mmCIF file with all atom_site columns, C-alpha atoms and ligand atoms in Angstrom:
data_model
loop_
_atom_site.group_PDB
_atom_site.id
_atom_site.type_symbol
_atom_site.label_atom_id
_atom_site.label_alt_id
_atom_site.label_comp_id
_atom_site.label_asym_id
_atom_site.label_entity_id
_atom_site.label_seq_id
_atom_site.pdbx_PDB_ins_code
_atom_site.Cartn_x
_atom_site.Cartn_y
_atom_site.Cartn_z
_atom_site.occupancy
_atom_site.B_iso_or_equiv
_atom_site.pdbx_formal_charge
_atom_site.auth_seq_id
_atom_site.auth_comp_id
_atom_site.auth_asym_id
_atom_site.auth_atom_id
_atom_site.pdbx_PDB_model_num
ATOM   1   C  CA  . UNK N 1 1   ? 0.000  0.000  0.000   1.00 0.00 ? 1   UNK N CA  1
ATOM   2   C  CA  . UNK N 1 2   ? 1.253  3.490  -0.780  1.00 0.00 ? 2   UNK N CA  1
ATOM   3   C  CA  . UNK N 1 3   ? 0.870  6.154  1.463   1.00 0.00 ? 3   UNK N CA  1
ATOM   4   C  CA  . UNK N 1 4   ? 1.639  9.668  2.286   1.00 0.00 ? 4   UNK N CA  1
ATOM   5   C  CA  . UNK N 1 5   ? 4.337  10.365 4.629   1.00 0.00 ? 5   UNK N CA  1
ATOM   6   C  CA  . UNK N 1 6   ? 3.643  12.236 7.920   1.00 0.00 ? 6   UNK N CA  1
ATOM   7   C  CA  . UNK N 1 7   ? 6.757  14.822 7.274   1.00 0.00 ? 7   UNK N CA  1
ATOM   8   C  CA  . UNK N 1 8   ? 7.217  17.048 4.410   1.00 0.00 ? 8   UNK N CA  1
ATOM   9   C  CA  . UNK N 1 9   ? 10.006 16.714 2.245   1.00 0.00 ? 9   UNK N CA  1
ATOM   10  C  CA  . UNK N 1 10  ? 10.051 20.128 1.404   1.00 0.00 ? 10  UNK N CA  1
ATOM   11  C  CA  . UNK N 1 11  ? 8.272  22.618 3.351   1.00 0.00 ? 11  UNK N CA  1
ATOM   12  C  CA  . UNK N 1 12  ? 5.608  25.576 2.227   1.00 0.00 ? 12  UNK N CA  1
ATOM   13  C  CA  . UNK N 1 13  ? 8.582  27.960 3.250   1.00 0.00 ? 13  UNK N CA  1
ATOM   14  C  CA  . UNK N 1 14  ? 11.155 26.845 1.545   1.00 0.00 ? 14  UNK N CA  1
ATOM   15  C  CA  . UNK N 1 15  ? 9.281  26.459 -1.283  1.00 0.00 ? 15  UNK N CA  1
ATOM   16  C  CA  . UNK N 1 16  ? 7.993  30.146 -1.279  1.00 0.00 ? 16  UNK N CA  1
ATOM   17  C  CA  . UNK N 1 17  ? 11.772 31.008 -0.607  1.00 0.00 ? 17  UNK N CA  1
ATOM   18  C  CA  . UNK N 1 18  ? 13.387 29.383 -3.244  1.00 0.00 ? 18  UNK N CA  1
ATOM   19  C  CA  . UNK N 1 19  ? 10.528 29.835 -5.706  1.00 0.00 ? 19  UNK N CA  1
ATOM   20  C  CA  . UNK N 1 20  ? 11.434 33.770 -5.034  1.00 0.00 ? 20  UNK N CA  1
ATOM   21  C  CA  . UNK N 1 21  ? 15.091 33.258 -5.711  1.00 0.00 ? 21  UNK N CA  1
ATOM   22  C  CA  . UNK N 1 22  ? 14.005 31.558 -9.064  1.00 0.00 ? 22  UNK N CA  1
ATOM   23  C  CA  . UNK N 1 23  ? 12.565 34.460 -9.976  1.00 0.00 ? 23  UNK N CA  1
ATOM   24  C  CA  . UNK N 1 24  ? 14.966 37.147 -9.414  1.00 0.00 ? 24  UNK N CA  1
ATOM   25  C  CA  . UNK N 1 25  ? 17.396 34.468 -11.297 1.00 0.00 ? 25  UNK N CA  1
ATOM   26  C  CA  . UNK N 1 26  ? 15.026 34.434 -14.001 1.00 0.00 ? 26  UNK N CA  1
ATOM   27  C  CA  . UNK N 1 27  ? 14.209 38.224 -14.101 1.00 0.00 ? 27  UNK N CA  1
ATOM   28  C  CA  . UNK N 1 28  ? 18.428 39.188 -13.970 1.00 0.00 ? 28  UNK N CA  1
ATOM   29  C  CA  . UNK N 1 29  ? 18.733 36.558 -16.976 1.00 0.00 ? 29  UNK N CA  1
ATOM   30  C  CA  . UNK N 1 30  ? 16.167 38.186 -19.237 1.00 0.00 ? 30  UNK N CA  1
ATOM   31  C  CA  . UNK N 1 31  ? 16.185 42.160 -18.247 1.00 0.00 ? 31  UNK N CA  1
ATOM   32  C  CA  . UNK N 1 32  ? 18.133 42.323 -21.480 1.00 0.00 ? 32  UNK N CA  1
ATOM   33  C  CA  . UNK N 1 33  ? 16.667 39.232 -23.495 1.00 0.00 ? 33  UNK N CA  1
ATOM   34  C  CA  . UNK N 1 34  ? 12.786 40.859 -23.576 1.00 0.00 ? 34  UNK N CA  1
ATOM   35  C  CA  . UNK N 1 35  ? 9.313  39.564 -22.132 1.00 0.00 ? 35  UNK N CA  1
ATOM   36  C  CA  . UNK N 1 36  ? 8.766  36.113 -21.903 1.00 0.00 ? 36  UNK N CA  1
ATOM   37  C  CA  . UNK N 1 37  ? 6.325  33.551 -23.109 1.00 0.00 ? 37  UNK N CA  1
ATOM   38  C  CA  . UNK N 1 38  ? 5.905  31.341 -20.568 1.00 0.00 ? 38  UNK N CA  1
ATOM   39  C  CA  . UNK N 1 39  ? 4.502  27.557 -21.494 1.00 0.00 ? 39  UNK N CA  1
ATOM   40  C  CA  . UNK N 1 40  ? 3.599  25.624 -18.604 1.00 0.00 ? 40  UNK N CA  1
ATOM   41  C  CA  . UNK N 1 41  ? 2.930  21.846 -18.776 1.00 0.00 ? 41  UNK N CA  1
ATOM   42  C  CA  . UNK N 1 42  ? -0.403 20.741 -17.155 1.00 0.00 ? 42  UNK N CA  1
ATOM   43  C  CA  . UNK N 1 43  ? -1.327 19.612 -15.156 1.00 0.00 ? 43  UNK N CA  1
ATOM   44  C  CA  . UNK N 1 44  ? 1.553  19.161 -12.489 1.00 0.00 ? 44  UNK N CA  1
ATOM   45  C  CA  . UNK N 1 45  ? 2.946  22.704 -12.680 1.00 0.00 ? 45  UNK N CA  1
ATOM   46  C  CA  . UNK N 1 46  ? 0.063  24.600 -12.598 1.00 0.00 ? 46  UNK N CA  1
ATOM   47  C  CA  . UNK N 1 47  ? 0.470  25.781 -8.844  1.00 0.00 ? 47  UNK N CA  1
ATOM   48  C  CA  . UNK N 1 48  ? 4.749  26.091 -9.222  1.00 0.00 ? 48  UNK N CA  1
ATOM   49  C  CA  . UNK N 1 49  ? 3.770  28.144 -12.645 1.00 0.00 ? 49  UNK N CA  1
ATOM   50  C  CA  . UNK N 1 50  ? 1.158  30.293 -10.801 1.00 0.00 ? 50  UNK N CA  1
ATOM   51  C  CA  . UNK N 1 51  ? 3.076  31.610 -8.270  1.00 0.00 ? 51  UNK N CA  1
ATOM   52  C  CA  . UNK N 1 52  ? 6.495  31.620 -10.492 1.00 0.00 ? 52  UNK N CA  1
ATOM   53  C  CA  . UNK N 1 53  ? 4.607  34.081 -12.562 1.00 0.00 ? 53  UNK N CA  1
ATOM   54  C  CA  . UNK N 1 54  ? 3.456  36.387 -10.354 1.00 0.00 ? 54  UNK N CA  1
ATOM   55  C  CA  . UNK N 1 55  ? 6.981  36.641 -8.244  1.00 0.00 ? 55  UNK N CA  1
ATOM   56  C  CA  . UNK N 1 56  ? 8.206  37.379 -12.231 1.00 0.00 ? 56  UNK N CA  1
ATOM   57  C  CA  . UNK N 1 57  ? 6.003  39.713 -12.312 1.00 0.00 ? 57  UNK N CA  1
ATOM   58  C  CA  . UNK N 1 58  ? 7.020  41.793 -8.595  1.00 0.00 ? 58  UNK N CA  1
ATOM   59  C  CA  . UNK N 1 59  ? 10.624 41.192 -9.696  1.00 0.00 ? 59  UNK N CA  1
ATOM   60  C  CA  . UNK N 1 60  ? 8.950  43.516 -13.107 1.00 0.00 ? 60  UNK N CA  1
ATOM   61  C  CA  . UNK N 1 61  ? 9.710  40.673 -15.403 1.00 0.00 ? 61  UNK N CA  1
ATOM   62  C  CA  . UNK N 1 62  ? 7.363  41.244 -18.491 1.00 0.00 ? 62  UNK N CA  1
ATOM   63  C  CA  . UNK N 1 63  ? 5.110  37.858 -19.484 1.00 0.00 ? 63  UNK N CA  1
ATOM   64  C  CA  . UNK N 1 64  ? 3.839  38.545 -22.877 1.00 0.00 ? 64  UNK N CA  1
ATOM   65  C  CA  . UNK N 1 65  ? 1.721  35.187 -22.959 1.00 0.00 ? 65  UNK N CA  1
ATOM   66  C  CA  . UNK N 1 66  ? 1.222  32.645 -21.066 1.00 0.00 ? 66  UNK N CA  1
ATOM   67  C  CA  . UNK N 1 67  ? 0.285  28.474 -22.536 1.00 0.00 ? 67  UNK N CA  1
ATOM   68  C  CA  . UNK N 1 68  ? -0.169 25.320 -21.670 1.00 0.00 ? 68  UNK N CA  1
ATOM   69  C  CA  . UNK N 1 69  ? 0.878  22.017 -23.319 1.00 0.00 ? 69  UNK N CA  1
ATOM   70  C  CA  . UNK N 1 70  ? -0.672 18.685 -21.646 1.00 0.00 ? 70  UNK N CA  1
ATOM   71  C  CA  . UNK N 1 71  ? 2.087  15.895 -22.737 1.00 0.00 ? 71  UNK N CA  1
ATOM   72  C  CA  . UNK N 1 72  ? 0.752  12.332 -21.908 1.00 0.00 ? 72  UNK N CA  1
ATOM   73  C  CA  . UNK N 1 73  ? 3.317  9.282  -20.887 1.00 0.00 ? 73  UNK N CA  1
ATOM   74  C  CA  . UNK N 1 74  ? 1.939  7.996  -17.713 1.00 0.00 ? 74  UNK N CA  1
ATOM   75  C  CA  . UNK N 1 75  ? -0.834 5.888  -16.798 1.00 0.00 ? 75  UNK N CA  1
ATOM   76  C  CA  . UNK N 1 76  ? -1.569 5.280  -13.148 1.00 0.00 ? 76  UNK N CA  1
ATOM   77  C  CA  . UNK N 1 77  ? 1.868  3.758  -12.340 1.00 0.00 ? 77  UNK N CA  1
ATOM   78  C  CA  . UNK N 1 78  ? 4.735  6.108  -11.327 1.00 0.00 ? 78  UNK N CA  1
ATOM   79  C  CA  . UNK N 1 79  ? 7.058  5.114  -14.268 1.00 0.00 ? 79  UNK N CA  1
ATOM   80  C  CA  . UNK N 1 80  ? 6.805  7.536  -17.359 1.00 0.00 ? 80  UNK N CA  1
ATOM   81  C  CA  . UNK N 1 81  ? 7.282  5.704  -20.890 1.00 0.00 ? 81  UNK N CA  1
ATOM   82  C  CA  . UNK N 1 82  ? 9.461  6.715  -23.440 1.00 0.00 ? 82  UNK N CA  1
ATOM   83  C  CA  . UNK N 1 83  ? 6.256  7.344  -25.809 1.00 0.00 ? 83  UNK N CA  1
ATOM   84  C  CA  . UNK N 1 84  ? 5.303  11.010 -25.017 1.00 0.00 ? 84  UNK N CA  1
ATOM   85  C  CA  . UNK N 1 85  ? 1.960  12.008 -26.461 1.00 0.00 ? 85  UNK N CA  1
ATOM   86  C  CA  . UNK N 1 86  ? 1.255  15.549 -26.760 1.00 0.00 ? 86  UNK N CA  1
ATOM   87  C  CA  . UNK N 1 87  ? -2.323 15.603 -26.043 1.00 0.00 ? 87  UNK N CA  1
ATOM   88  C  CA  . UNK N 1 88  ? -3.120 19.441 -26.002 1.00 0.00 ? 88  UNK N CA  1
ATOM   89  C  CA  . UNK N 1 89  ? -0.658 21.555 -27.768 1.00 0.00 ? 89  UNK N CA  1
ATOM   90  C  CA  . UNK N 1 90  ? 0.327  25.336 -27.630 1.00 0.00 ? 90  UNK N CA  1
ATOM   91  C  CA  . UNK N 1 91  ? -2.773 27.882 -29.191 1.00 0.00 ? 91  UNK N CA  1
ATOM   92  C  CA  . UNK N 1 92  ? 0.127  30.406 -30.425 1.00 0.00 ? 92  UNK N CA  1
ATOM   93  C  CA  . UNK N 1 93  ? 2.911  30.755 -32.616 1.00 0.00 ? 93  UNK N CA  1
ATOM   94  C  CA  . UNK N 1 94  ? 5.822  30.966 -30.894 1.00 0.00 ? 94  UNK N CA  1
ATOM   95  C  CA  . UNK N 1 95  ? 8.698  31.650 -33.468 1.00 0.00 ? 95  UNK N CA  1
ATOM   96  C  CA  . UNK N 1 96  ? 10.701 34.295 -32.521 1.00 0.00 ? 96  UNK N CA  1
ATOM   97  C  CA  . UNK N 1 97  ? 9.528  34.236 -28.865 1.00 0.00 ? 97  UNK N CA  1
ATOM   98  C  CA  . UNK N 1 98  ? 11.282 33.953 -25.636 1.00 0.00 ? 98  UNK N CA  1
ATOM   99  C  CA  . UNK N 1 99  ? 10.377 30.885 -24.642 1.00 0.00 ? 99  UNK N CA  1
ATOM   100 C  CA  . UNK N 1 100 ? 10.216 29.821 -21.074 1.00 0.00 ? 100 UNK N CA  1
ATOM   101 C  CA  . UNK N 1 101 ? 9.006  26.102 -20.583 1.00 0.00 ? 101 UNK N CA  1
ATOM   102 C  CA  . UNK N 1 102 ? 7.917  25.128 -17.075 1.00 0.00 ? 102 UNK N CA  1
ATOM   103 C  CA  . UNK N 1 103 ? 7.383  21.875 -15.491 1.00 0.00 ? 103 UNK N CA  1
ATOM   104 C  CA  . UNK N 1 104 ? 6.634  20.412 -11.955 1.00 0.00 ? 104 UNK N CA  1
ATOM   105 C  CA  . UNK N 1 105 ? 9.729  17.896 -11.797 1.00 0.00 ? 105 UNK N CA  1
ATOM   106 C  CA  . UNK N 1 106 ? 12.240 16.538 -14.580 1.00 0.00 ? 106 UNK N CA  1
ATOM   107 C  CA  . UNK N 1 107 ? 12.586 12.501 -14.143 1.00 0.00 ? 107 UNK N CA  1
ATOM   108 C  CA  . UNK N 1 108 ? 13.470 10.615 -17.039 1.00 0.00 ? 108 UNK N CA  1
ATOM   109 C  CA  . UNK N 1 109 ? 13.790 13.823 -19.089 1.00 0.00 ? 109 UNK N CA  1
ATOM   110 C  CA  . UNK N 1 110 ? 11.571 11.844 -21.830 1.00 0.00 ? 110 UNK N CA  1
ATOM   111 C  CA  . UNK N 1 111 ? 8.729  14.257 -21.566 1.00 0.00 ? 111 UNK N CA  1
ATOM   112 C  CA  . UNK N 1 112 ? 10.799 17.340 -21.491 1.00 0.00 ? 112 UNK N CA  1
ATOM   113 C  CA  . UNK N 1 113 ? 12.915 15.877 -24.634 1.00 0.00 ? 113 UNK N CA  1
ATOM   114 C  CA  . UNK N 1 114 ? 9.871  15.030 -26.832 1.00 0.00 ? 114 UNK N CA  1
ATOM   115 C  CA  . UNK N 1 115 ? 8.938  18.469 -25.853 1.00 0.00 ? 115 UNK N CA  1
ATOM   116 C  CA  . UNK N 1 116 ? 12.294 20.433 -26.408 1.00 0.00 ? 116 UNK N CA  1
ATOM   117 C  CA  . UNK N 1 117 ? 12.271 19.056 -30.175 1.00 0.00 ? 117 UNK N CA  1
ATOM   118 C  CA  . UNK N 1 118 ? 9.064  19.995 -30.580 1.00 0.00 ? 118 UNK N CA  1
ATOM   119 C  CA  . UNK N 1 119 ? 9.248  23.530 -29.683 1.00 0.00 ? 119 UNK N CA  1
ATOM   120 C  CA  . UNK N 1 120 ? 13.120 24.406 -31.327 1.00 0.00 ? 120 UNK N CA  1
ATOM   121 C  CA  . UNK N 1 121 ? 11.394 22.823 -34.530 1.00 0.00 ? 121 UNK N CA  1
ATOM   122 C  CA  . UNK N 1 122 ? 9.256  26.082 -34.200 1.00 0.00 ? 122 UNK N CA  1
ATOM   123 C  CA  . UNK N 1 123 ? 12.174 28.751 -34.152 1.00 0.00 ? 123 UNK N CA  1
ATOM   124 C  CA  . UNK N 1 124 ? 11.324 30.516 -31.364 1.00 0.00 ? 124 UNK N CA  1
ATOM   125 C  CA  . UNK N 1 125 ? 14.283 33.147 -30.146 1.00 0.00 ? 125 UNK N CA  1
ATOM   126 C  CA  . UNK N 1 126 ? 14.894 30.737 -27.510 1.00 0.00 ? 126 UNK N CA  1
ATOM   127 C  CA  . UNK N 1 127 ? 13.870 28.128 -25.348 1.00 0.00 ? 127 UNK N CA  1
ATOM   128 C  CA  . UNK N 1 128 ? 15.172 27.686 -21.774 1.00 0.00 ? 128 UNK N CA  1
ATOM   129 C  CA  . UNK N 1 129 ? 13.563 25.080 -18.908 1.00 0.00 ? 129 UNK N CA  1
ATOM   130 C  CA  . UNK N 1 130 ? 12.774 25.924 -15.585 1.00 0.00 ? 130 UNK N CA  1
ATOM   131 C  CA  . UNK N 1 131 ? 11.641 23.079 -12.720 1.00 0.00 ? 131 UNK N CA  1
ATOM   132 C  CA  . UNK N 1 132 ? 10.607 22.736 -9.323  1.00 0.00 ? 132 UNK N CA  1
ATOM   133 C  CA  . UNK N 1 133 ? 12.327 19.462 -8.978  1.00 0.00 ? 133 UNK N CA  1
ATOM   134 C  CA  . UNK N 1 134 ? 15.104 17.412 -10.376 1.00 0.00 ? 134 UNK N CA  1
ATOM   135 C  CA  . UNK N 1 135 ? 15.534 13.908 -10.218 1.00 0.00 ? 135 UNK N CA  1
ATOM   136 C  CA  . UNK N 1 136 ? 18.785 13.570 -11.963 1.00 0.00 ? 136 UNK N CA  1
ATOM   137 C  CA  . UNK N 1 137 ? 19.283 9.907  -11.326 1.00 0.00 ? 137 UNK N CA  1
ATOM   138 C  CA  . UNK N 1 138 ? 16.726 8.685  -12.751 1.00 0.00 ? 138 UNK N CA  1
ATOM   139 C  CA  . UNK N 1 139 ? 17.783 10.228 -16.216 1.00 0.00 ? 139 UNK N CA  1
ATOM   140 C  CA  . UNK N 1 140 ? 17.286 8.209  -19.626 1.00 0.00 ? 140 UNK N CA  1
ATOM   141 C  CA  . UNK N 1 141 ? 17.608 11.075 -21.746 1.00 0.00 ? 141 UNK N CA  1
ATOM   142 C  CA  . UNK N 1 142 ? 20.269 13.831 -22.148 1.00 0.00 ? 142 UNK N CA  1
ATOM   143 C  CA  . UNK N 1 143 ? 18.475 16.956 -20.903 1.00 0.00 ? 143 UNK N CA  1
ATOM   144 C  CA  . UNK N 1 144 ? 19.505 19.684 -18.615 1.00 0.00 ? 144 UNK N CA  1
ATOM   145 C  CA  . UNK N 1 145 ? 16.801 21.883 -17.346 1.00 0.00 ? 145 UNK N CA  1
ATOM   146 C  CA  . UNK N 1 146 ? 18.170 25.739 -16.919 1.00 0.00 ? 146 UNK N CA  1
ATOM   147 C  CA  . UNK N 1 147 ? 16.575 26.606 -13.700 1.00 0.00 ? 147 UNK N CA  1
ATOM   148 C  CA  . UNK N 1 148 ? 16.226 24.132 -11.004 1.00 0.00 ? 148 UNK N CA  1
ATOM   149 C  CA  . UNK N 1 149 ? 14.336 24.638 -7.741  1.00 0.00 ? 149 UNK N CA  1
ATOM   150 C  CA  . UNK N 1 150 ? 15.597 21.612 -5.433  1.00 0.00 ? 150 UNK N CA  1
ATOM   151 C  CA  . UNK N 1 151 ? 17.417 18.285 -6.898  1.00 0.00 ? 151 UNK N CA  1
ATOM   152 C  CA  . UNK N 1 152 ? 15.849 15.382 -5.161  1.00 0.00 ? 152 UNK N CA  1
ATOM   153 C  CA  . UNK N 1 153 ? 16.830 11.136 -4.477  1.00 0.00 ? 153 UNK N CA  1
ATOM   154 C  CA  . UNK N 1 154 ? 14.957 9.033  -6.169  1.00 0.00 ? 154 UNK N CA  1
ATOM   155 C  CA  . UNK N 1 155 ? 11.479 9.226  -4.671  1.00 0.00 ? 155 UNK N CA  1
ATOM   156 C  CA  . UNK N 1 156 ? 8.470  10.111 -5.370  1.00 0.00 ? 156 UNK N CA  1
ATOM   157 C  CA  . UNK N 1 157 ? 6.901  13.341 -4.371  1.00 0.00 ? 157 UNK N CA  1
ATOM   158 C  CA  . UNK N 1 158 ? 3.457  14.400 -4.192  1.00 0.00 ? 158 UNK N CA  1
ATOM   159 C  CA  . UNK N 1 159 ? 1.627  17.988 -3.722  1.00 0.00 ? 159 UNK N CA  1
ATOM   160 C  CA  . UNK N 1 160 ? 2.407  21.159 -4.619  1.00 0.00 ? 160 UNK N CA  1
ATOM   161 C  CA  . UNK N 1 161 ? 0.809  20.330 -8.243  1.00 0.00 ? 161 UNK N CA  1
ATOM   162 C  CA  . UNK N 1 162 ? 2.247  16.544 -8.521  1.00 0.00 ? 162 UNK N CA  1
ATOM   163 C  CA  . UNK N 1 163 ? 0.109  13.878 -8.083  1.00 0.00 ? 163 UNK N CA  1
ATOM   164 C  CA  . UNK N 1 164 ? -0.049 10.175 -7.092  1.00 0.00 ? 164 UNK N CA  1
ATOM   165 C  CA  . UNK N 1 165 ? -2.854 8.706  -9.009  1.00 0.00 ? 165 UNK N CA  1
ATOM   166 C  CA  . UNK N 1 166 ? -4.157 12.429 -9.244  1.00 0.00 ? 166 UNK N CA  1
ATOM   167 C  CA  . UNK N 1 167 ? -4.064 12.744 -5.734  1.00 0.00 ? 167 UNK N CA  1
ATOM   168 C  CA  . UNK N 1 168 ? -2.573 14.935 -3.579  1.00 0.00 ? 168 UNK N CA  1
ATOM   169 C  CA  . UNK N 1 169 ? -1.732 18.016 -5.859  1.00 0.00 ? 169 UNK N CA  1
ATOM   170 C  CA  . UNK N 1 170 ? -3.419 20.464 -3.567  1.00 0.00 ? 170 UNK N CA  1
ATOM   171 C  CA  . UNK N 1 171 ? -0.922 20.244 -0.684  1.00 0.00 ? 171 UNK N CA  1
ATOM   172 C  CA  . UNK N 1 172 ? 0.878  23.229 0.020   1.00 0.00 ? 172 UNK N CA  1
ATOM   173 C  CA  . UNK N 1 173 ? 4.077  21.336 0.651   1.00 0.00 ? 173 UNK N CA  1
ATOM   174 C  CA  . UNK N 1 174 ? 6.106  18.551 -1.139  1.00 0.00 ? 174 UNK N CA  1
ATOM   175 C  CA  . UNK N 1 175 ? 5.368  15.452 0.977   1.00 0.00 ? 175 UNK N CA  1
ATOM   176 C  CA  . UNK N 1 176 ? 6.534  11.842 -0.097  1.00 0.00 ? 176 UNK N CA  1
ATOM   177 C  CA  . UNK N 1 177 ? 4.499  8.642  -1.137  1.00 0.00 ? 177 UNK N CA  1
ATOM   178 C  CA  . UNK N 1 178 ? 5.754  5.577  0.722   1.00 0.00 ? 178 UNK N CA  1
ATOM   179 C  CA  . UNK N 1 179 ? 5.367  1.383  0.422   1.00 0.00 ? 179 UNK N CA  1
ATOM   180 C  CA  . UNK N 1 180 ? 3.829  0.590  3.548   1.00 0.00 ? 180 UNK N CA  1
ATOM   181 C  CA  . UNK N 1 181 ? 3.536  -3.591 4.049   1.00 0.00 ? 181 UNK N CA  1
HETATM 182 P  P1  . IMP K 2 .   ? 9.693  12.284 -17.228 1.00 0.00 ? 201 IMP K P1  1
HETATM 183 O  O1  . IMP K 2 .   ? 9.221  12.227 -18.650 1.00 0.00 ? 201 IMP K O1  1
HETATM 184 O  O2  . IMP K 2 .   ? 10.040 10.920 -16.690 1.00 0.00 ? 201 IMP K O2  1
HETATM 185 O  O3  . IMP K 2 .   ? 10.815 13.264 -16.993 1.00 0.00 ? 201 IMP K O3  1
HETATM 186 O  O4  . IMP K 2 .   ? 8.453  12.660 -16.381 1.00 0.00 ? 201 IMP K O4  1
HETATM 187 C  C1  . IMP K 2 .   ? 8.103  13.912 -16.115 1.00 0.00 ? 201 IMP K C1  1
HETATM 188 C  C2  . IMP K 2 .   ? 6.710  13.938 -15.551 1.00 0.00 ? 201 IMP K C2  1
HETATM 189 O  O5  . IMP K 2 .   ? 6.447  12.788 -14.744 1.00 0.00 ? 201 IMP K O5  1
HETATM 190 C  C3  . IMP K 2 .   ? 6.568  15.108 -14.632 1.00 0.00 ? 201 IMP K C3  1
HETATM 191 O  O6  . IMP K 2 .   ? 6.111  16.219 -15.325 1.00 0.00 ? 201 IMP K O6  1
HETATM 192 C  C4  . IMP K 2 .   ? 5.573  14.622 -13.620 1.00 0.00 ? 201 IMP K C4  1
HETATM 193 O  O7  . IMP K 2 .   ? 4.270  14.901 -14.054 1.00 0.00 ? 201 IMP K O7  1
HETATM 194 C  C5  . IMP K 2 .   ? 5.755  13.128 -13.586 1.00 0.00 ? 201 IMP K C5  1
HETATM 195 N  N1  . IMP K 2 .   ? 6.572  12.738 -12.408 1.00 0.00 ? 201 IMP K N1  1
HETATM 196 C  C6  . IMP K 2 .   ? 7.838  12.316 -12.408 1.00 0.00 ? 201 IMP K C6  1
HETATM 197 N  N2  . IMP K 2 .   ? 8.265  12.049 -11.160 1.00 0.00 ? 201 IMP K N2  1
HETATM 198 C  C7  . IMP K 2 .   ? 7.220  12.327 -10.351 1.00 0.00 ? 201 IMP K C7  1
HETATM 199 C  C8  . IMP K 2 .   ? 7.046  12.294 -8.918  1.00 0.00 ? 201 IMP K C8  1
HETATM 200 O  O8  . IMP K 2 .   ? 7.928  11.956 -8.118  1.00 0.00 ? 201 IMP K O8  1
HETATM 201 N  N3  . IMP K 2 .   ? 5.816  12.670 -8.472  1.00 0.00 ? 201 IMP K N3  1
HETATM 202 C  C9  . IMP K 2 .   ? 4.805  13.062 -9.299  1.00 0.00 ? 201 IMP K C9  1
HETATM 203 N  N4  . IMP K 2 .   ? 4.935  13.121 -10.616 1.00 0.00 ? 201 IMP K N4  1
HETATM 204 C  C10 . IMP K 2 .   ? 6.136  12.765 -11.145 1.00 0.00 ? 201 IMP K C10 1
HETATM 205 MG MG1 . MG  K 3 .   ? 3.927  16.444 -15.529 1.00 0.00 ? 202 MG  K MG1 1
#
């Protein structure tokens, strides 16, 4: 049986701090680059992406548009495949954009691969990745994202947006799912 574990792994503050420190890396990096089109992949980074955004925007980073993409690879199991469906793609051209793409955690680095190929094939001005979390042992592709919140073990992590079986996303905090006997 899998179960949520009574202690967060990372707490609401830290998260708040470090998401703020994101931001003022982000905003530094593009005060001479131009406003940002931010892509956010649903649905695991839609609470990181929310409040990313609006520290951007205190920091006065401009956002000139914000998407979503929903890429598919998992079923109920915790193991993403290396088949990446994109099931709901970007509504705007994005050639000759500032691309930011944002994501709850980077695992295998399949998803974010497929998706890398599929946006540079589009010629926007560029394309960097920013991510909550990191898993960078669990790697099967070669994929670097440019802003990284926290690297992680290998476990997996629920709340803050990610989900175990869907559950779970609305937690404040990132907690961890455990095999209980
Ligand atoms: P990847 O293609 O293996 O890099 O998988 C990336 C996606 O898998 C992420 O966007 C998450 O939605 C999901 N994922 C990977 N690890 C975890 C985890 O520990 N908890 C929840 N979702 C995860
Ligand atoms: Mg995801």
């Amino acid at each position: 049986m899998f179960t949520l574990a009574p202690n967060p792994l990372i707490t609401e503050k830290e998260i708040k701090k470090r998401v703020t420190q994101m931001a003022e890396e982000i905003a530094v990096e593009y005060e001479n680059v131009g406003p940002v089109m931010a892509i956010a992949l649903l649905r695991g980074s839609y609470v990181f992406t929310a409040d990313l955004l609006r520290e951007l925007s205190r920091q006065g980073q401009t956002v000139q548009e914000i998407d979503f993409i929903i890429a598919s690879s998992y079923g109920a199991a915790t193991e993403s495949s290396g088949n990446v469906q994109i099931v709901r793609d970007v509504g705007s051209d994005i050639s000759g954009k500032h691309v930011l793409i944002i994501d709850d955690i980077l695992d295998s680095g399949n998803t974010m691969h497929r998706l890398q190929e599929l946006l540079l094939s589009r010629k926007p001005a560029s394309l960097k990745i920013c991510v909550l979390l990191d898993k960078p042992s669990r790697r099967e592709k070669k994929i670097e994202a440019d802003y990284i919140g926290f690297k992680i073990d290998d476990h997996f992590v629920v709340g803050y947006g990610l989900d175990f079986d869907q559950r779970f996303r609305e937690l404040p905090y990132i907690g961890l799912i455990e095999e209980r006997a």
